Amino acid sequence: MPQLCGAARDPFLMKYFFAGTETRQYAETLKRMNVVAALQSYYHLGFKRQPNEYQFPLYLLDSGGFTIRERGCDEINVNDYAEFINRHDVKIAFNLDTASMEESLKNQAVLENDTQAKILPIYHYNDWCDGSDELKNWIDDGYDYVAIAGSRAPKTSRIRFYEYCFSIVRNRARIHGLAATAIDDMLRFPFYSVDSTTWLNAEKFGEWHEFRNGRIMKSKSLRVESKGPNPRVRDLNQLIADRGHFMRASITAYLEFEKYVTELWAQRGVTWADG
Amino acid sequence: MGGWMTLEVAALITAPWNYKQTEGIEEKKMKLREALKARGQIVNLIVRELPDSRYEVVNGNHRLEVFHELSVKEAMCFNLGVVPDAIARIVALETNELEIPADPLKLGGVVRSIAEAVPVDEILRTLPYSPAQLDAMLLAANFTWDGFRSNSPTADELEAGQGPKKHRALLVLDLPRDLVDRFKAEVKRFDTDAEAIEHCVTHLASFHNDTSQQA
């Protein structure tokens, strides 16, 4: 097991935003470990919940538009989302993205007009497939922080999509990789920030992660001890007892990885000044 | 008597208590095989003597498997002699798990220096890196923003983007049982949900009329 510790904050650190922090128990664990960057979803929080209850210094609010598209139910009213952002004085939020770029652009305009927050536009893999030039337009218009969403695309296409995005944006703006959990992608592309729920795999699958030699090593799932026709399931009580430790180990791994990625890109001449 | 010795591979058996993973390691075993083929045995096995004149492998069980695959007859071993289970296991952990972590940046530098002299395919044949990991380490030497290609989508990617966007929808309809059965039968005729729905919507009126008349 790796040593469990929090990370001292470097203002030039690549930022790994721990997503899935709407659950208070998870947010408390992160807070105890001095994690400073968290992402929450407006959709998961609900209109009445207070965002960023644990006051993470670096905080991003996602609309949850993607979740809704995935589930094919509910909808988010852009005016409600704007009101929520204003009521809680959220500083940085993602646009309410939809399957239609036209509609997303309208939402972007509403949120920019009706709130004081920095609204990050989102360029999707499908937008690229559709031949949309919006990413280029945003950069030309002076956006200095944009989000790209391609993590669900097949790997080869995802790499081509990221290549396109970084060739357009270069060092003119900071890029947030939405759910950009693939370690190789972070080593290959200089994301300013990413978010992921992978650290919650301890809770979901009973597995834990460890940072070793520049990689995040994943343990075998500890939920099942043996495979085959009659798999032996690990003692549930022990699993419950251990999962907190696994989660803390995984958090430590991602904090160490965050530092490593920063150093790696610094070697390549890329640094991220906070802005 | 223990110590350094050359033993017949046929006299070696794997330790039943070996705790290393056995599944999902095919690629690593392939690299191990390639390395043994290229350079022969460099690292010795560690064994202990069993009462039946055979030797249990304390460290090197996967290498032993590869020796069998490559029909290697003899292996250089360090024989612990006759030692209790606990000592054998302690030695296994001491020799397997006391791994000093690498400095990832210095490690990347070493890999890049290798890549200057050895083709990438050759590196990937034996070193424990995937092509993507190797890419990431090699990129450090020559990163430029111009290295990112301004790709246009391929035909397949264009098709993925221009095709109808898929949405999952849950419809709750209050319909007569007969109509539902008829609907289910109709849906089975089509390959995709979209085709089935389009057909049923187009013919909804006739379904309803048919069902009413039957009633």
Tab-separated table of C-alpha atoms in Angstrom:
chain	number	residue	atom	x	y	z
A	1	MET	CA	0.000	0.000	0.000
A	2	PRO	CA	1.306	3.465	-0.736
A	3	GLN	CA	1.842	5.946	2.023
A	4	LEU	CA	-1.308	7.958	2.554
A	5	CYS	CA	-0.827	11.665	2.459
A	6	GLY	CA	-2.259	14.841	1.084
A	7	ALA	CA	-0.503	16.899	-1.545
A	8	ALA	CA	1.012	20.296	-1.014
A	9	ARG	CA	-0.503	22.609	-3.607
A	10	ASP	CA	1.554	23.967	-6.411
A	11	PRO	CA	-0.155	26.770	-8.325
A	12	PHE	CA	1.324	25.424	-11.539
A	13	LEU	CA	0.078	21.904	-10.979
A	14	MET	CA	-1.969	20.199	-13.653
A	15	LYS	CA	-5.347	19.872	-12.032
A	16	TYR	CA	-7.033	16.585	-11.422
A	17	PHE	CA	-10.594	17.370	-10.410
A	18	PHE	CA	-12.128	14.643	-8.311
A	19	ALA	CA	-15.629	14.168	-9.707
A	20	GLY	CA	-18.499	12.408	-7.965
A	21	THR	CA	-18.216	14.553	-4.863
A	22	GLU	CA	-21.954	15.167	-4.561
A	23	THR	CA	-21.927	12.339	-2.003
A	24	ARG	CA	-20.948	13.957	1.287
A	25	GLN	CA	-19.004	10.955	2.544
A	26	TYR	CA	-16.705	11.088	-0.495
A	27	ALA	CA	-16.271	14.842	-0.241
A	28	GLU	CA	-15.340	14.485	3.437
A	29	THR	CA	-12.689	11.892	2.601
A	30	LEU	CA	-11.193	14.171	-0.042
A	31	LYS	CA	-11.230	17.126	2.314
A	32	ARG	CA	-9.474	15.155	5.044
A	33	MET	CA	-6.752	14.332	2.540
A	34	ASN	CA	-6.213	17.965	1.615
A	35	VAL	CA	-7.563	17.529	-1.893
A	36	VAL	CA	-8.245	20.965	-3.322
A	37	ALA	CA	-9.902	20.325	-6.683
A	38	ALA	CA	-13.419	18.940	-6.934
A	39	LEU	CA	-16.120	18.820	-9.574
A	40	GLN	CA	-19.827	18.461	-8.973
A	41	SER	CA	-22.795	18.067	-11.227
A	42	TYR	CA	-25.775	20.402	-10.972
A	43	TYR	CA	-27.972	17.542	-12.113
A	44	HIS	CA	-26.760	15.269	-9.315
A	45	LEU	CA	-26.794	17.980	-6.686
A	46	GLY	CA	-30.340	18.999	-7.433
A	47	PHE	CA	-31.609	22.535	-7.415
A	48	LYS	CA	-31.870	22.746	-3.616
A	49	ARG	CA	-28.458	21.436	-2.564
A	50	GLN	CA	-25.604	23.753	-1.724
A	51	PRO	CA	-22.708	23.262	-4.157
A	52	ASN	CA	-19.158	22.948	-2.850
A	53	GLU	CA	-20.287	22.484	0.755
A	54	TYR	CA	-16.763	21.458	1.709
A	55	GLN	CA	-15.262	24.546	0.150
A	56	PHE	CA	-12.715	23.037	-2.175
A	57	PRO	CA	-10.520	25.931	-3.302
A	58	LEU	CA	-10.677	24.781	-6.913
A	59	TYR	CA	-14.207	24.003	-7.882
A	60	LEU	CA	-15.959	23.282	-11.163
A	61	LEU	CA	-19.688	22.915	-11.655
A	62	ASP	CA	-20.889	20.704	-14.461
A	63	SER	CA	-24.434	20.988	-15.732
A	64	GLY	CA	-25.028	17.247	-16.020
A	65	GLY	CA	-26.215	17.667	-19.602
A	66	PHE	CA	-24.218	14.650	-20.694
A	67	THR	CA	-25.763	12.469	-17.985
A	68	ILE	CA	-29.205	13.471	-19.108
A	69	ARG	CA	-28.437	12.670	-22.723
A	70	GLU	CA	-27.101	9.283	-21.638
A	71	ARG	CA	-30.154	8.476	-19.564
A	72	GLY	CA	-32.600	9.906	-22.063
A	73	CYS	CA	-34.802	11.397	-19.372
A	74	ASP	CA	-35.342	14.674	-17.561
A	75	GLU	CA	-34.102	17.955	-18.836
A	76	ILE	CA	-32.289	20.949	-17.396
A	77	ASN	CA	-33.669	24.400	-17.853
A	78	VAL	CA	-30.872	26.788	-18.699
A	79	ASN	CA	-32.502	29.587	-16.696
A	80	ASP	CA	-32.686	27.370	-13.600
A	81	TYR	CA	-29.032	26.465	-14.075
A	82	ALA	CA	-28.128	30.149	-14.387
A	83	GLU	CA	-30.121	30.974	-11.264
A	84	PHE	CA	-28.347	28.202	-9.360
A	85	ILE	CA	-24.941	29.512	-10.466
A	86	ASN	CA	-25.875	33.020	-9.365
A	87	ARG	CA	-27.482	32.023	-6.073
A	88	HIS	CA	-24.369	30.147	-4.986
A	89	ASP	CA	-21.865	32.466	-6.598
A	90	VAL	CA	-20.203	29.682	-8.570
A	91	LYS	CA	-17.053	31.022	-10.201
A	92	ILE	CA	-16.474	28.491	-12.985
A	93	ALA	CA	-19.128	26.310	-14.599
A	94	PHE	CA	-19.463	24.296	-17.746
A	95	ASN	CA	-21.976	25.209	-20.381
A	96	LEU	CA	-25.265	23.329	-20.464
A	97	ASP	CA	-24.293	21.250	-23.468
A	98	THR	CA	-26.812	19.412	-25.593
A	99	ALA	CA	-26.594	17.125	-28.616
A	100	SER	CA	-27.075	20.171	-30.829
A	101	MET	CA	-24.219	22.654	-31.150
A	102	GLU	CA	-26.723	25.366	-32.072
A	103	GLU	CA	-28.671	24.824	-28.867
A	104	SER	CA	-25.464	24.599	-26.839
A	105	LEU	CA	-24.319	27.946	-28.226
A	106	LYS	CA	-27.633	29.506	-27.231
A	107	ASN	CA	-27.216	28.118	-23.717
A	108	GLN	CA	-23.659	29.456	-23.623
A	109	ALA	CA	-24.945	32.913	-24.494
A	110	VAL	CA	-27.691	32.763	-21.847
A	111	LEU	CA	-25.270	31.667	-19.135
A	112	GLU	CA	-22.703	34.287	-20.085
A	113	ASN	CA	-25.318	37.038	-20.138
A	114	ASP	CA	-27.179	36.031	-17.004
A	115	THR	CA	-24.343	34.994	-14.685
A	116	GLN	CA	-20.997	36.332	-13.515
A	117	ALA	CA	-19.353	32.918	-13.760
A	118	LYS	CA	-16.734	31.911	-16.270
A	119	ILE	CA	-18.655	29.513	-18.521
A	120	LEU	CA	-16.516	26.905	-20.220
A	121	PRO	CA	-17.760	25.965	-23.683
A	122	ILE	CA	-17.654	22.244	-24.470
A	123	TYR	CA	-16.478	20.855	-27.769
A	124	HIS	CA	-17.563	17.236	-28.261
A	125	TYR	CA	-16.148	14.416	-30.300
A	126	ASN	CA	-19.418	14.452	-32.259
A	127	ASP	CA	-18.972	18.157	-33.023
A	128	TRP	CA	-15.630	17.329	-34.595
A	129	CYS	CA	-17.218	14.464	-36.545
A	130	ASP	CA	-19.846	16.928	-37.742
A	131	GLY	CA	-17.079	19.179	-39.028
A	132	SER	CA	-17.844	21.975	-36.559
A	133	ASP	CA	-15.313	24.834	-36.426
A	134	GLU	CA	-16.608	26.169	-33.131
A	135	LEU	CA	-13.500	25.284	-31.161
A	136	LYS	CA	-11.429	27.440	-33.479
A	137	ASN	CA	-14.010	30.224	-33.243
A	138	TRP	CA	-13.922	30.175	-29.444
A	139	ILE	CA	-10.158	30.439	-29.369
A	140	ASP	CA	-10.208	33.230	-31.950
A	141	ASP	CA	-12.855	34.968	-29.823
A	142	GLY	CA	-10.522	34.922	-26.839
A	143	TYR	CA	-11.804	32.088	-24.661
A	144	ASP	CA	-8.876	31.132	-22.442
A	145	TYR	CA	-10.341	27.958	-20.923
A	146	VAL	CA	-12.374	25.432	-22.889
A	147	ALA	CA	-13.513	21.874	-22.343
A	148	ILE	CA	-13.306	18.978	-24.730
A	149	ALA	CA	-15.292	15.774	-24.418
A	150	GLY	CA	-14.100	12.711	-26.261
A	151	SER	CA	-13.513	10.086	-23.651
A	152	ARG	CA	-16.272	7.813	-24.947
A	153	ALA	CA	-14.900	7.727	-28.494
A	154	PRO	CA	-12.961	4.696	-29.732
A	155	LYS	CA	-9.311	5.088	-28.811
A	156	THR	CA	-7.910	5.728	-32.299
A	157	SER	CA	-10.585	8.296	-33.086
A	158	ARG	CA	-10.239	9.845	-29.635
A	159	ILE	CA	-6.517	10.402	-30.202
A	160	ARG	CA	-7.235	11.984	-33.596
A	161	PHE	CA	-9.891	14.184	-31.998
A	162	TYR	CA	-7.531	15.307	-29.221
A	163	GLU	CA	-4.795	15.928	-31.791
A	164	TYR	CA	-7.178	18.169	-33.684
A	165	CYS	CA	-8.201	20.054	-30.522
A	166	PHE	CA	-4.647	20.643	-29.341
A	167	SER	CA	-3.499	21.631	-32.822
A	168	ILE	CA	-6.181	24.325	-32.811
A	169	VAL	CA	-5.873	25.515	-29.229
A	170	ARG	CA	-2.111	25.038	-28.780
A	171	ASN	CA	-0.995	27.228	-25.878
A	172	ARG	CA	-3.538	29.963	-26.578
A	173	ALA	CA	-5.988	28.570	-24.024
A	174	ARG	CA	-6.253	25.988	-21.280
A	175	ILE	CA	-8.043	22.744	-22.031
A	176	HIS	CA	-10.140	20.754	-19.602
A	177	GLY	CA	-10.568	17.086	-20.527
A	178	LEU	CA	-14.040	16.002	-19.461
A	179	ALA	CA	-13.873	12.535	-17.915
A	180	ALA	CA	-10.439	12.202	-19.489
A	181	THR	CA	-9.468	9.221	-17.412
A	182	ALA	CA	-7.028	7.553	-19.791
A	183	ILE	CA	-3.562	7.928	-18.308
A	184	ASP	CA	-1.866	7.636	-21.684
A	185	ASP	CA	-3.905	10.574	-22.955
A	186	MET	CA	-2.653	12.777	-20.126
A	187	LEU	CA	0.906	11.823	-20.930
A	188	ARG	CA	0.361	12.563	-24.587
A	189	PHE	CA	-1.701	15.750	-24.412
A	190	PRO	CA	-1.051	18.756	-22.160
A	191	PHE	CA	-4.435	19.074	-20.488
A	192	TYR	CA	-4.602	21.940	-18.017
A	193	SER	CA	-7.199	20.042	-16.065
A	194	VAL	CA	-9.168	16.836	-16.193
A	195	ASP	CA	-11.881	15.292	-14.088
A	196	SER	CA	-12.658	11.729	-13.335
A	197	THR	CA	-14.584	9.439	-11.031
A	198	THR	CA	-12.057	6.625	-11.392
A	199	TRP	CA	-10.834	7.210	-7.854
A	200	LEU	CA	-14.249	5.937	-6.734
A	201	ASN	CA	-13.550	2.485	-8.127
A	202	ALA	CA	-12.564	1.481	-4.595
A	203	GLU	CA	-16.169	2.044	-3.643
A	204	LYS	CA	-17.672	0.694	-6.830
A	205	PHE	CA	-15.530	-2.344	-7.526
A	206	GLY	CA	-13.400	-2.877	-4.435
A	207	GLU	CA	-10.197	-2.136	-6.311
A	208	TRP	CA	-7.496	0.353	-5.450
A	209	HIS	CA	-4.943	2.289	-7.434
A	210	GLU	CA	-1.289	2.919	-6.846
A	211	PHE	CA	1.103	5.341	-8.527
A	212	ARG	CA	4.254	3.550	-9.601
A	213	ASN	CA	6.899	4.481	-12.138
A	214	GLY	CA	4.778	7.084	-13.840
A	215	ARG	CA	1.728	4.886	-14.122
A	216	ILE	CA	-1.457	4.355	-12.186
A	217	MET	CA	-1.445	0.670	-11.383
A	218	LYS	CA	-4.825	-0.886	-10.758
A	219	SER	CA	-5.212	-3.750	-8.325
A	220	LYS	CA	-7.376	-6.695	-9.220
A	221	SER	CA	-10.917	-6.299	-8.075
A	222	LEU	CA	-10.963	-7.298	-4.450
A	223	ARG	CA	-14.652	-8.002	-4.548
A	224	VAL	CA	-14.071	-11.439	-6.055
A	225	GLU	CA	-11.236	-13.648	-4.850
A	226	SER	CA	-11.372	-16.286	-7.563
A	227	LYS	CA	-12.873	-16.524	-11.024
A	228	GLY	CA	-14.365	-19.533	-12.779
A	229	PRO	CA	-17.806	-21.104	-12.646
A	230	ASN	CA	-18.098	-20.711	-8.878
A	231	PRO	CA	-16.334	-17.472	-8.010
A	232	ARG	CA	-15.603	-16.971	-4.356
A	233	VAL	CA	-16.772	-13.588	-3.217
A	234	ARG	CA	-14.584	-11.782	-0.769
A	235	ASP	CA	-15.891	-11.438	2.729
A	236	LEU	CA	-18.296	-8.527	2.529
A	237	ASN	CA	-17.574	-7.188	6.002
A	238	GLN	CA	-13.858	-7.158	5.294
A	239	LEU	CA	-14.497	-5.425	1.976
A	240	ILE	CA	-16.533	-2.742	3.697
A	241	ALA	CA	-13.818	-2.349	6.329
A	242	ASP	CA	-11.114	-2.041	3.696
A	243	ARG	CA	-12.808	0.139	1.128
A	244	GLY	CA	-12.068	3.400	2.927
A	245	HIS	CA	-8.398	2.503	2.912
A	246	PHE	CA	-8.567	1.578	-0.765
A	247	MET	CA	-10.226	4.878	-1.563
A	248	ARG	CA	-7.586	6.873	0.301
A	249	ALA	CA	-4.860	4.902	-1.471
A	250	SER	CA	-6.462	5.695	-4.826
A	251	ILE	CA	-6.776	9.389	-3.982
A	252	THR	CA	-3.090	9.465	-3.059
A	253	ALA	CA	-2.232	7.753	-6.337
A	254	TYR	CA	-4.038	10.413	-8.367
A	255	LEU	CA	-2.470	13.239	-6.395
A	256	GLU	CA	0.963	11.755	-7.062
A	257	PHE	CA	0.082	11.272	-10.704
A	258	GLU	CA	-1.022	14.907	-10.890
A	259	LYS	CA	2.436	15.973	-9.736
A	260	TYR	CA	4.136	13.584	-12.102
A	261	VAL	CA	2.191	14.818	-15.129
A	262	THR	CA	3.064	18.380	-14.184
A	263	GLU	CA	6.764	17.542	-13.966
A	264	LEU	CA	6.652	15.571	-17.175
A	265	TRP	CA	5.113	18.456	-19.106
A	266	ALA	CA	7.473	20.926	-17.470
A	267	GLN	CA	10.301	18.824	-18.925
A	268	ARG	CA	8.614	19.247	-22.279
A	269	GLY	CA	8.402	22.979	-21.782
A	270	VAL	CA	4.698	23.212	-20.936
A	271	THR	CA	3.564	24.739	-17.659
A	272	TRP	CA	0.141	25.763	-16.486
A	273	ALA	CA	-0.114	29.132	-14.822
A	274	ASP	CA	-3.361	29.524	-12.901
A	275	GLY	CA	-5.600	32.160	-14.274
B	1	MET	CA	23.908	-28.343	0.559
B	2	GLY	CA	22.690	-25.097	-0.902
B	3	GLY	CA	24.309	-22.399	-2.969
B	4	TRP	CA	24.772	-21.631	-6.654
B	5	MET	CA	24.199	-24.547	-8.985
B	6	THR	CA	22.973	-25.544	-12.387
B	7	LEU	CA	19.892	-27.743	-12.161
B	8	GLU	CA	17.890	-29.688	-14.694
B	9	VAL	CA	14.681	-27.846	-15.493
B	10	ALA	CA	12.837	-31.168	-15.276
B	11	ALA	CA	13.697	-31.313	-11.567
B	12	LEU	CA	12.103	-27.919	-10.834
B	13	ILE	CA	8.482	-27.479	-9.846
B	14	THR	CA	6.449	-24.312	-9.431
B	15	ALA	CA	5.499	-23.308	-5.894
B	16	PRO	CA	1.814	-23.973	-5.221
B	17	TRP	CA	1.816	-20.960	-2.909
B	18	ASN	CA	3.152	-18.602	-5.566
B	19	TYR	CA	1.076	-15.460	-5.183
B	20	LYS	CA	1.828	-13.751	-8.488
B	21	GLN	CA	-1.011	-13.193	-10.943
B	22	THR	CA	-1.642	-15.906	-13.478
B	23	GLU	CA	-4.304	-14.204	-15.605
B	24	GLY	CA	-3.954	-11.148	-17.793
B	25	ILE	CA	-0.178	-11.412	-17.972
B	26	GLU	CA	0.121	-12.931	-21.441
B	27	GLU	CA	1.827	-9.868	-22.875
B	28	LYS	CA	4.380	-9.760	-20.065
B	29	LYS	CA	5.076	-13.458	-20.473
B	30	MET	CA	5.550	-12.937	-24.185
B	31	LYS	CA	8.096	-10.208	-23.477
B	32	LEU	CA	9.823	-12.441	-20.938
B	33	ARG	CA	10.001	-15.190	-23.547
B	34	GLU	CA	11.453	-12.794	-26.118
B	35	ALA	CA	14.033	-11.522	-23.635
B	36	LEU	CA	15.101	-15.077	-22.718
B	37	LYS	CA	15.341	-15.969	-26.403
B	38	ALA	CA	17.396	-12.874	-27.129
B	39	ARG	CA	19.789	-12.970	-24.207
B	40	GLY	CA	19.377	-16.343	-22.514
B	41	GLN	CA	19.069	-16.697	-18.755
B	42	ILE	CA	20.630	-13.725	-17.002
B	43	VAL	CA	18.776	-13.758	-13.693
B	44	ASN	CA	19.014	-16.910	-11.618
B	45	LEU	CA	16.067	-18.762	-10.151
B	46	ILE	CA	15.838	-19.249	-6.393
B	47	VAL	CA	14.819	-22.753	-5.299
B	48	ARG	CA	14.572	-24.892	-2.194
B	49	GLU	CA	15.080	-28.616	-1.824
B	50	LEU	CA	12.074	-30.891	-1.374
B	51	PRO	CA	12.181	-34.329	0.297
B	52	ASP	CA	11.585	-36.085	-3.041
B	53	SER	CA	14.814	-34.778	-4.630
B	54	ARG	CA	12.967	-32.130	-6.592
B	55	TYR	CA	13.322	-28.379	-6.166
B	56	GLU	CA	10.521	-25.906	-5.564
B	57	VAL	CA	10.937	-22.548	-7.280
B	58	VAL	CA	10.794	-19.775	-4.694
B	59	ASN	CA	11.455	-16.959	-7.142
B	60	GLY	CA	11.113	-17.391	-10.906
B	61	ASN	CA	7.940	-19.416	-11.381
B	62	HIS	CA	6.943	-17.590	-14.559
B	63	ARG	CA	10.454	-17.927	-15.920
B	64	LEU	CA	10.254	-21.653	-15.242
B	65	GLU	CA	7.094	-21.827	-17.372
B	66	VAL	CA	8.909	-20.037	-20.174
B	67	PHE	CA	11.909	-22.391	-19.824
B	68	HIS	CA	9.512	-25.280	-20.412
B	69	GLU	CA	7.979	-23.536	-23.429
B	70	LEU	CA	11.442	-22.935	-24.881
B	71	SER	CA	12.605	-26.467	-24.023
B	72	VAL	CA	15.460	-25.150	-21.922
B	73	LYS	CA	17.172	-28.119	-20.261
B	74	GLU	CA	19.186	-26.495	-17.482
B	75	ALA	CA	18.822	-23.377	-15.364
B	76	MET	CA	21.173	-21.470	-13.115
B	77	CYS	CA	19.697	-21.478	-9.599
B	78	PHE	CA	20.451	-20.402	-6.090
B	79	ASN	CA	19.461	-23.311	-3.853
B	80	LEU	CA	18.317	-22.315	-0.383
B	81	GLY	CA	18.694	-25.947	0.724
B	82	VAL	CA	16.063	-27.478	2.985
B	83	VAL	CA	14.250	-24.549	4.538
B	84	PRO	CA	10.831	-24.218	6.199
B	85	ASP	CA	7.863	-22.800	4.300
B	86	ALA	CA	8.056	-19.496	6.148
B	87	ILE	CA	11.696	-18.905	5.187
B	88	ALA	CA	11.007	-19.782	1.556
B	89	ARG	CA	8.151	-17.298	1.511
B	90	ILE	CA	10.193	-14.609	3.214
B	91	VAL	CA	12.901	-15.001	0.576
B	92	ALA	CA	10.256	-14.820	-2.163
B	93	LEU	CA	8.976	-11.535	-0.808
B	94	GLU	CA	12.460	-10.148	-0.123
B	95	THR	CA	13.586	-10.847	-3.652
B	96	ASN	CA	10.345	-10.012	-5.464
B	97	GLU	CA	8.867	-7.123	-3.584
B	98	LEU	CA	11.803	-5.014	-2.451
B	99	GLU	CA	11.531	-2.964	-5.597
B	100	ILE	CA	13.118	0.482	-5.431
B	101	PRO	CA	10.773	2.845	-7.273
B	102	ALA	CA	12.178	4.460	-10.385
B	103	ASP	CA	12.338	8.199	-10.825
B	104	PRO	CA	9.866	8.359	-13.739
B	105	LEU	CA	11.576	11.304	-15.406
B	106	LYS	CA	15.041	9.734	-15.240
B	107	LEU	CA	13.553	6.448	-16.395
B	108	GLY	CA	12.067	8.288	-19.379
B	109	GLY	CA	15.520	9.690	-20.137
B	110	VAL	CA	17.030	6.203	-20.124
B	111	VAL	CA	14.314	4.901	-22.436
B	112	ARG	CA	14.887	7.787	-24.827
B	113	SER	CA	18.606	7.087	-24.899
B	114	ILE	CA	17.814	3.466	-25.791
B	115	ALA	CA	15.469	4.633	-28.546
B	116	GLU	CA	18.320	6.557	-30.140
B	117	ALA	CA	20.200	3.306	-30.679
B	118	VAL	CA	17.522	0.615	-30.929
B	119	PRO	CA	14.410	0.523	-33.160
B	120	VAL	CA	11.113	1.024	-31.345
B	121	ASP	CA	9.816	-2.418	-32.375
B	122	GLU	CA	12.842	-3.985	-30.775
B	123	ILE	CA	12.282	-2.040	-27.557
B	124	LEU	CA	8.645	-3.064	-27.407
B	125	ARG	CA	9.580	-6.709	-27.919
B	126	THR	CA	11.187	-7.066	-24.498
B	127	LEU	CA	10.691	-3.982	-22.356
B	128	PRO	CA	7.576	-3.833	-20.154
B	129	TYR	CA	5.905	-0.913	-21.935
B	130	SER	CA	2.913	-0.638	-24.197
B	131	PRO	CA	3.301	1.375	-27.419
B	132	ALA	CA	1.380	4.240	-25.777
B	133	GLN	CA	3.600	4.273	-22.693
B	134	LEU	CA	6.667	4.254	-24.878
B	135	ASP	CA	5.197	7.040	-26.988
B	136	ALA	CA	4.666	9.168	-23.910
B	137	MET	CA	8.255	8.710	-22.782
B	138	LEU	CA	9.685	9.349	-26.223
B	139	LEU	CA	7.521	12.422	-26.759
B	140	ALA	CA	9.278	14.172	-23.898
B	141	ALA	CA	12.381	14.578	-26.001
B	142	ASN	CA	10.792	16.300	-28.933
B	143	PHE	CA	7.513	17.913	-27.938
B	144	THR	CA	6.370	20.801	-30.088
B	145	TRP	CA	2.894	22.204	-30.513
B	146	ASP	CA	3.347	21.690	-34.232
B	147	GLY	CA	3.486	17.970	-33.552
B	148	PHE	CA	-0.282	17.849	-33.142
B	149	ARG	CA	-1.980	17.148	-36.420
B	150	SER	CA	-5.034	19.135	-37.434
B	151	ASN	CA	-6.924	15.964	-38.305
B	152	SER	CA	-10.090	15.971	-40.300
B	153	PRO	CA	-12.560	13.233	-39.452
B	154	THR	CA	-12.293	10.042	-41.489
B	155	ALA	CA	-15.275	8.731	-43.457
B	156	ASP	CA	-16.246	6.495	-40.528
B	157	GLU	CA	-15.960	9.348	-38.068
B	158	LEU	CA	-17.980	11.631	-40.318
B	159	GLU	CA	-20.647	8.985	-40.531
B	160	ALA	CA	-20.672	8.670	-36.756
B	161	GLY	CA	-21.161	12.408	-36.458
B	162	GLN	CA	-23.651	12.936	-39.227
B	163	GLY	CA	-25.807	9.950	-38.461
B	164	PRO	CA	-28.926	10.485	-36.431
B	165	LYS	CA	-28.102	11.188	-32.806
B	166	LYS	CA	-29.299	8.413	-30.588
B	167	HIS	CA	-31.474	9.194	-27.617
B	168	ARG	CA	-32.877	6.753	-25.184
B	169	ALA	CA	-36.511	7.422	-24.438
B	170	LEU	CA	-38.932	5.737	-22.099
B	171	LEU	CA	-42.514	5.954	-23.330
B	172	VAL	CA	-45.359	5.020	-21.045
B	173	LEU	CA	-48.525	4.564	-23.106
B	174	ASP	CA	-51.990	3.564	-22.014
B	175	LEU	CA	-52.960	1.099	-24.742
B	176	PRO	CA	-55.289	-1.891	-25.145
B	177	ARG	CA	-53.562	-5.248	-24.647
B	178	ASP	CA	-54.255	-6.362	-28.225
B	179	LEU	CA	-52.606	-3.291	-29.617
B	180	VAL	CA	-49.533	-3.820	-27.439
B	181	ASP	CA	-49.217	-7.418	-28.643
B	182	ARG	CA	-49.575	-6.282	-32.226
B	183	PHE	CA	-46.974	-3.604	-31.652
B	184	LYS	CA	-44.511	-6.091	-30.171
B	185	ALA	CA	-44.991	-8.401	-33.155
B	186	GLU	CA	-44.374	-5.536	-35.571
B	187	VAL	CA	-41.224	-4.377	-33.747
B	188	LYS	CA	-39.586	-7.786	-34.123
B	189	ARG	CA	-39.621	-7.436	-37.904
B	190	PHE	CA	-37.101	-4.587	-37.853
B	191	ASP	CA	-33.379	-4.459	-37.233
B	192	THR	CA	-33.318	-1.174	-35.379
B	193	ASP	CA	-35.597	0.500	-32.859
B	194	ALA	CA	-35.740	3.591	-35.064
B	195	GLU	CA	-37.091	1.665	-38.076
B	196	ALA	CA	-39.651	-0.114	-35.912
B	197	ILE	CA	-40.896	3.081	-34.327
B	198	GLU	CA	-41.095	4.851	-37.680
B	199	HIS	CA	-43.161	2.014	-39.147
B	200	CYS	CA	-45.473	1.829	-36.163
B	201	VAL	CA	-46.034	5.565	-36.030
B	202	THR	CA	-46.798	5.625	-39.747
B	203	HIS	CA	-49.280	2.800	-39.364
B	204	LEU	CA	-50.632	3.684	-35.944
B	205	ALA	CA	-54.040	4.600	-37.255
B	206	SER	CA	-54.446	1.347	-39.150
B	207	PHE	CA	-53.317	-0.676	-36.103
B	208	HIS	CA	-55.880	1.065	-34.002
B	209	ASN	CA	-58.662	0.534	-36.554
B	210	ASP	CA	-57.771	-3.127	-36.963
B	211	THR	CA	-57.746	-3.694	-33.249
B	212	SER	CA	-61.063	-1.871	-32.738
B	213	GLN	CA	-62.737	-3.888	-35.465
B	214	GLN	CA	-61.437	-7.149	-33.960
B	215	ALA	CA	-62.828	-6.104	-30.582
